[in-house]
mmCIF file of C-alpha atoms in Angstrom:
data_model
loop_
_atom_site.group_PDB
_atom_site.id
_atom_site.type_symbol
_atom_site.label_atom_id
_atom_site.label_comp_id
_atom_site.label_asym_id
_atom_site.label_seq_id
_atom_site.Cartn_x
_atom_site.Cartn_y
_atom_site.Cartn_z
ATOM 1 C CA MET A 1 -2.840 7.972 55.590
ATOM 2 C CA ASP A 2 -4.707 4.693 55.680
ATOM 3 C CA LYS A 3 -4.405 1.960 53.063
ATOM 4 C CA VAL A 4 -7.734 2.718 51.301
ATOM 5 C CA SER A 5 -6.948 6.448 50.972
ATOM 6 C CA PHE A 6 -3.487 5.649 49.694
ATOM 7 C CA LEU A 7 -4.849 3.224 47.062
ATOM 8 C CA THR A 8 -7.518 5.759 46.019
ATOM 9 C CA LEU A 9 -4.907 8.490 45.614
ATOM 10 C CA LEU A 10 -2.570 6.150 43.731
ATOM 11 C CA THR A 11 -5.390 5.073 41.400
ATOM 12 C CA ALA A 12 -6.339 8.708 40.745
ATOM 13 C CA LEU A 13 -2.708 9.567 39.932
ATOM 14 C CA ILE A 14 -2.407 6.606 37.549
ATOM 15 C CA VAL A 15 -5.636 7.554 35.754
ATOM 16 C CA PHE A 16 -4.499 11.180 35.527
ATOM 17 C CA TRP A 17 -1.083 10.112 34.148
ATOM 18 C CA TRP A 18 -2.767 7.801 31.604
ATOM 19 C CA LEU A 19 -5.104 10.581 30.383
ATOM 20 C CA VAL A 20 -2.275 13.101 30.036
ATOM 21 C CA ASN A 21 -0.010 10.582 28.305
ATOM 22 C CA ARG A 22 -2.819 9.605 25.903
ATOM 23 C CA LYS A 23 -3.450 13.249 25.033
ATOM 24 C CA VAL A 24 0.258 13.839 24.361
ATOM 25 C CA ARG A 25 0.384 10.772 22.089
ATOM 26 C CA GLU A 26 -2.712 11.942 20.178
ATOM 27 C CA ASN A 27 -1.152 15.362 19.540
ATOM 28 C CA ARG A 28 2.142 13.935 18.286
ATOM 29 C CA PRO A 29 2.530 14.459 14.535
ATOM 30 C CA HIS A 30 2.368 11.494 12.183
ATOM 31 C CA PHE A 31 5.757 9.913 11.366
ATOM 32 C CA LEU A 32 5.399 11.013 7.730
ATOM 33 C CA LEU A 33 5.459 14.624 8.932
ATOM 34 C CA ILE A 34 8.121 14.166 11.603
ATOM 35 C CA ASN A 35 10.647 12.720 9.145
ATOM 36 C CA ASP A 36 9.858 15.058 6.235
ATOM 37 C CA ARG A 37 13.237 16.825 6.060
ATOM 38 C CA GLN A 38 12.199 18.981 3.101
ATOM 39 C CA GLY A 39 8.857 19.909 4.674
ATOM 40 C CA PHE A 40 6.788 19.423 1.523
ATOM 41 C CA ILE A 41 4.343 16.808 2.856
ATOM 42 C CA HIS A 42 2.502 19.545 4.788
ATOM 43 C CA GLY A 43 1.921 21.405 1.535
ATOM 44 C CA LEU A 44 0.257 18.556 -0.369
ATOM 45 C CA ARG A 45 -3.430 18.943 -1.149
ATOM 46 C CA LEU A 46 -5.944 16.100 -0.993
ATOM 47 C CA ASP A 47 -7.272 17.022 -4.445
ATOM 48 C CA GLU A 48 -3.825 16.650 -6.102
ATOM 49 C CA LYS A 49 -3.077 13.716 -8.374
ATOM 50 C CA VAL A 50 0.028 12.162 -6.837
ATOM 51 C CA ALA A 51 2.367 9.532 -8.271
ATOM 52 C CA VAL A 52 4.340 7.981 -5.429
ATOM 53 C CA PHE A 53 7.595 6.300 -6.433
ATOM 54 C CA ASP A 54 9.267 3.408 -4.688
ATOM 55 C CA GLY A 55 12.629 4.939 -5.562
ATOM 56 C CA ASN A 56 14.941 2.080 -4.597
ATOM 57 C CA ASN A 57 12.732 -0.481 -6.338
ATOM 58 C CA ILE A 58 12.581 1.382 -9.648
ATOM 59 C CA TYR A 59 16.282 2.266 -9.480
ATOM 60 C CA HIS A 60 17.226 -1.413 -8.964
ATOM 61 C CA LEU A 61 15.030 -2.418 -11.915
ATOM 62 C CA GLY A 62 16.820 0.131 -14.109
ATOM 63 C CA HIS A 63 20.233 -0.911 -12.825
ATOM 64 C CA ASP A 64 19.513 -4.585 -13.506
ATOM 65 C CA LYS A 65 18.600 -3.669 -17.114
ATOM 66 C CA GLY A 66 21.701 -1.473 -17.570
ATOM 67 C CA LEU A 67 19.752 1.810 -17.429
ATOM 68 C CA ASP A 68 20.380 2.790 -13.775
ATOM 69 C CA ALA A 69 18.363 5.944 -12.913
ATOM 70 C CA GLN A 70 16.910 6.500 -16.375
ATOM 71 C CA PRO A 71 13.567 4.639 -15.933
ATOM 72 C CA LEU A 72 12.694 6.485 -12.730
ATOM 73 C CA GLY A 73 13.584 9.849 -14.251
ATOM 74 C CA GLU A 74 11.677 9.233 -17.482
ATOM 75 C CA ILE A 75 8.526 7.975 -15.795
ATOM 76 C CA ALA A 76 8.598 10.863 -13.312
ATOM 77 C CA HIS A 77 8.973 13.316 -16.208
ATOM 78 C CA LEU A 78 6.065 11.721 -18.104
ATOM 79 C CA LEU A 79 3.740 11.771 -15.093
ATOM 80 C CA ARG A 80 4.766 15.323 -14.142
ATOM 81 C CA SER A 81 3.894 16.439 -17.692
ATOM 82 C CA GLN A 82 0.454 14.837 -17.230
ATOM 83 C CA GLY A 83 -0.230 16.926 -14.125
ATOM 84 C CA TYR A 84 0.839 14.492 -11.434
ATOM 85 C CA ARG A 85 2.633 15.641 -8.313
ATOM 86 C CA ILE A 86 5.702 13.408 -7.844
ATOM 87 C CA VAL A 87 6.741 12.076 -4.431
ATOM 88 C CA CYS A 88 9.678 9.670 -4.490
ATOM 89 C CA PHE A 89 10.464 7.704 -1.343
ATOM 90 C CA PHE A 90 13.988 6.326 -0.998
ATOM 91 C CA ASP A 91 15.418 4.043 1.654
ATOM 92 C CA ALA A 92 18.303 5.738 3.470
ATOM 93 C CA ASN A 93 20.750 3.309 1.858
ATOM 94 C CA ILE A 94 20.154 4.797 -1.625
ATOM 95 C CA PHE A 95 23.315 6.893 -1.296
ATOM 96 C CA TYR A 96 25.461 3.833 -0.544
ATOM 97 C CA THR A 97 23.831 1.875 -3.371
ATOM 98 C CA LEU A 98 24.532 4.684 -5.845
ATOM 99 C CA GLU A 99 28.080 4.987 -4.518
ATOM 100 C CA GLU A 100 28.653 1.225 -5.009
ATOM 101 C CA HIS A 101 27.322 1.507 -8.570
ATOM 102 C CA GLY A 102 29.722 4.338 -9.372
ATOM 103 C CA ALA A 103 27.175 7.162 -9.610
ATOM 104 C CA PHE A 104 29.509 9.422 -7.602
ATOM 105 C CA ALA A 105 32.886 9.298 -5.873
ATOM 106 C CA ARG A 106 33.127 7.531 -2.520
ATOM 107 C CA ASP A 107 34.523 10.592 -0.763
ATOM 108 C CA LYS A 108 31.642 12.839 -1.864
ATOM 109 C CA ARG A 109 29.283 14.028 0.858
ATOM 110 C CA HIS A 110 25.708 12.692 0.470
ATOM 111 C CA SER A 111 23.072 15.297 -0.347
ATOM 112 C CA LEU A 112 19.626 15.659 -1.874
ATOM 113 C CA VAL A 113 21.182 17.572 -4.763
ATOM 114 C CA MET A 114 22.866 14.311 -5.793
ATOM 115 C CA LEU A 115 19.493 12.574 -5.990
ATOM 116 C CA GLU A 116 18.019 15.511 -7.885
ATOM 117 C CA ASP A 117 20.816 15.335 -10.468
ATOM 118 C CA ILE A 118 20.928 11.554 -10.800
ATOM 119 C CA PHE A 119 17.166 10.974 -11.061
ATOM 120 C CA GLY A 120 15.993 14.244 -12.611
ATOM 121 C CA LEU A 121 13.822 14.996 -9.595
ATOM 122 C CA ARG A 122 13.179 18.251 -7.767
ATOM 123 C CA GLU A 123 13.960 18.791 -4.102
ATOM 124 C CA ASP A 124 10.248 18.875 -3.235
ATOM 125 C CA GLU A 125 9.801 15.429 -4.802
ATOM 126 C CA ILE A 126 12.367 13.516 -2.728
ATOM 127 C CA TYR A 127 11.718 11.904 0.648
ATOM 128 C CA VAL A 128 14.571 9.864 2.144
ATOM 129 C CA VAL A 129 13.261 7.778 5.037
ATOM 130 C CA PRO A 130 15.302 7.568 8.240
ATOM 131 C CA SER A 131 18.029 4.946 8.520
ATOM 132 C CA GLY A 132 16.747 1.659 9.918
ATOM 133 C CA PHE A 133 13.282 1.972 8.312
ATOM 134 C CA GLN A 134 11.955 0.732 4.995
ATOM 135 C CA ALA A 135 10.307 3.107 2.557
ATOM 136 C CA ASP A 136 7.512 0.553 2.030
ATOM 137 C CA ARG A 137 5.655 1.552 5.183
ATOM 138 C CA TYR A 138 6.048 5.248 4.381
ATOM 139 C CA ILE A 139 4.665 4.671 0.893
ATOM 140 C CA LEU A 140 1.620 2.778 2.150
ATOM 141 C CA GLU A 141 0.927 5.330 4.886
ATOM 142 C CA PHE A 142 1.153 8.081 2.293
ATOM 143 C CA LEU A 143 -1.320 6.283 0.003
ATOM 144 C CA LYS A 144 -3.694 5.847 2.939
ATOM 145 C CA TYR A 145 -4.011 9.613 3.333
ATOM 146 C CA MET A 146 -3.843 10.787 -0.286
ATOM 147 C CA PRO A 147 -7.000 9.677 -2.112
ATOM 148 C CA ILE A 148 -5.932 10.452 -5.712
ATOM 149 C CA SER A 149 -2.626 8.610 -5.728
ATOM 150 C CA PHE A 150 -0.895 5.439 -6.810
ATOM 151 C CA VAL A 151 2.570 3.959 -6.355
ATOM 152 C CA VAL A 152 5.035 3.257 -9.149
ATOM 153 C CA THR A 153 6.750 0.024 -8.127
ATOM 154 C CA ASN A 154 7.229 -3.601 -9.030
ATOM 155 C CA ASP A 155 7.012 -4.549 -5.345
ATOM 156 C CA LYS A 156 3.674 -6.125 -4.390
ATOM 157 C CA PHE A 157 4.056 -5.256 -0.660
ATOM 158 C CA ARG A 158 2.656 -8.674 0.337
ATOM 159 C CA ASP A 159 4.101 -8.355 3.848
ATOM 160 C CA TYR A 160 1.822 -5.357 4.439
ATOM 161 C CA ALA A 161 -1.479 -6.694 3.025
ATOM 162 C CA ASN A 162 -3.045 -7.231 6.468
ATOM 163 C CA GLN A 163 -1.983 -3.805 7.768
ATOM 164 C CA TYR A 164 -3.183 -1.813 4.731
ATOM 165 C CA PRO A 165 -6.227 -3.606 3.295
ATOM 166 C CA THR A 166 -7.991 -0.381 2.287
ATOM 167 C CA VAL A 167 -4.955 0.866 0.372
ATOM 168 C CA MET A 168 -4.387 -2.448 -1.390
ATOM 169 C CA LYS A 169 -8.032 -3.291 -2.078
ATOM 170 C CA ASP A 170 -7.896 -3.198 -5.894
ATOM 171 C CA ASN A 171 -5.309 -3.067 -8.649
ATOM 172 C CA LEU A 172 -5.428 0.740 -9.078
ATOM 173 C CA TRP A 173 -3.142 1.503 -6.130
ATOM 174 C CA ARG A 174 -0.016 0.137 -7.839
ATOM 175 C CA LYS A 175 1.462 0.468 -11.316
ATOM 176 C CA GLY A 176 4.399 -1.660 -12.380
ATOM 177 C CA VAL A 177 7.240 -0.817 -14.734
ATOM 178 C CA VAL A 178 8.407 -2.959 -17.642
ATOM 179 C CA ILE A 179 11.656 -2.457 -19.507
ATOM 180 C CA SER A 180 11.990 -4.209 -22.841
ATOM 181 C CA GLY A 181 15.032 -3.262 -24.863
ATOM 182 C CA ASP A 182 14.933 0.552 -25.051
ATOM 183 C CA GLU A 183 11.241 0.777 -24.167
ATOM 184 C CA ILE A 184 10.243 1.750 -20.645
ATOM 185 C CA ARG A 185 6.536 1.306 -19.937
ATOM 186 C CA LEU A 186 4.321 2.113 -16.980
ATOM 187 C CA LEU A 187 1.695 -0.625 -16.761
ATOM 188 C CA GLN A 188 -1.988 0.079 -16.082
ATOM 189 C CA HIS A 189 -1.643 3.764 -16.881
ATOM 190 C CA GLN A 190 -4.384 5.288 -19.053
ATOM 191 C CA LEU A 191 -2.377 8.098 -20.667
ATOM 192 C CA GLN A 192 0.466 5.811 -21.605
ATOM 193 C CA SER A 193 2.808 6.826 -24.374
ATOM 194 C CA PRO A 194 6.253 5.614 -25.377
ATOM 195 C CA MET A 195 8.939 7.253 -23.255
ATOM 196 C CA ARG A 196 11.745 6.857 -25.782
#
């Protein structure tokens, strides 16, 4: 085989490999779906009102105010009663954080049931992201695909502003939480009522 034929064949093989590899990458499911251990993301409808919780963020706010999981649970209950579908993203370290704060014994095996009990959530409302990843990216990706949704968090996600400009374009995408004494309030929420 001469040099020109060899180079032509090699080029054709490289192009073929690139096309096949591109097609495989296009058919790979989105990381939100791949890491959805409970499998409920597939079942969400685009016309559902969804309140997305930054679970670790709201838990830490409650813990710092001496209320631990109570704010997250109460706000989730309020929004659920108003017809919102709840999706709560937790960083994988939530179990260790809760363990350090005495929510359960150190020798107890970690499970979703623990999170259900502690936060008053249902199994189909909890999404624990894989170890080594932050829930922030999962939350923003989720908001990108669910048009009638907002996130409950006090995090402003400034590190992600350039990656998610369409999600973060106005102040409707994010609702903060304020705790004052016994009062827990969800800011910028139209159907707001006292939760205590």
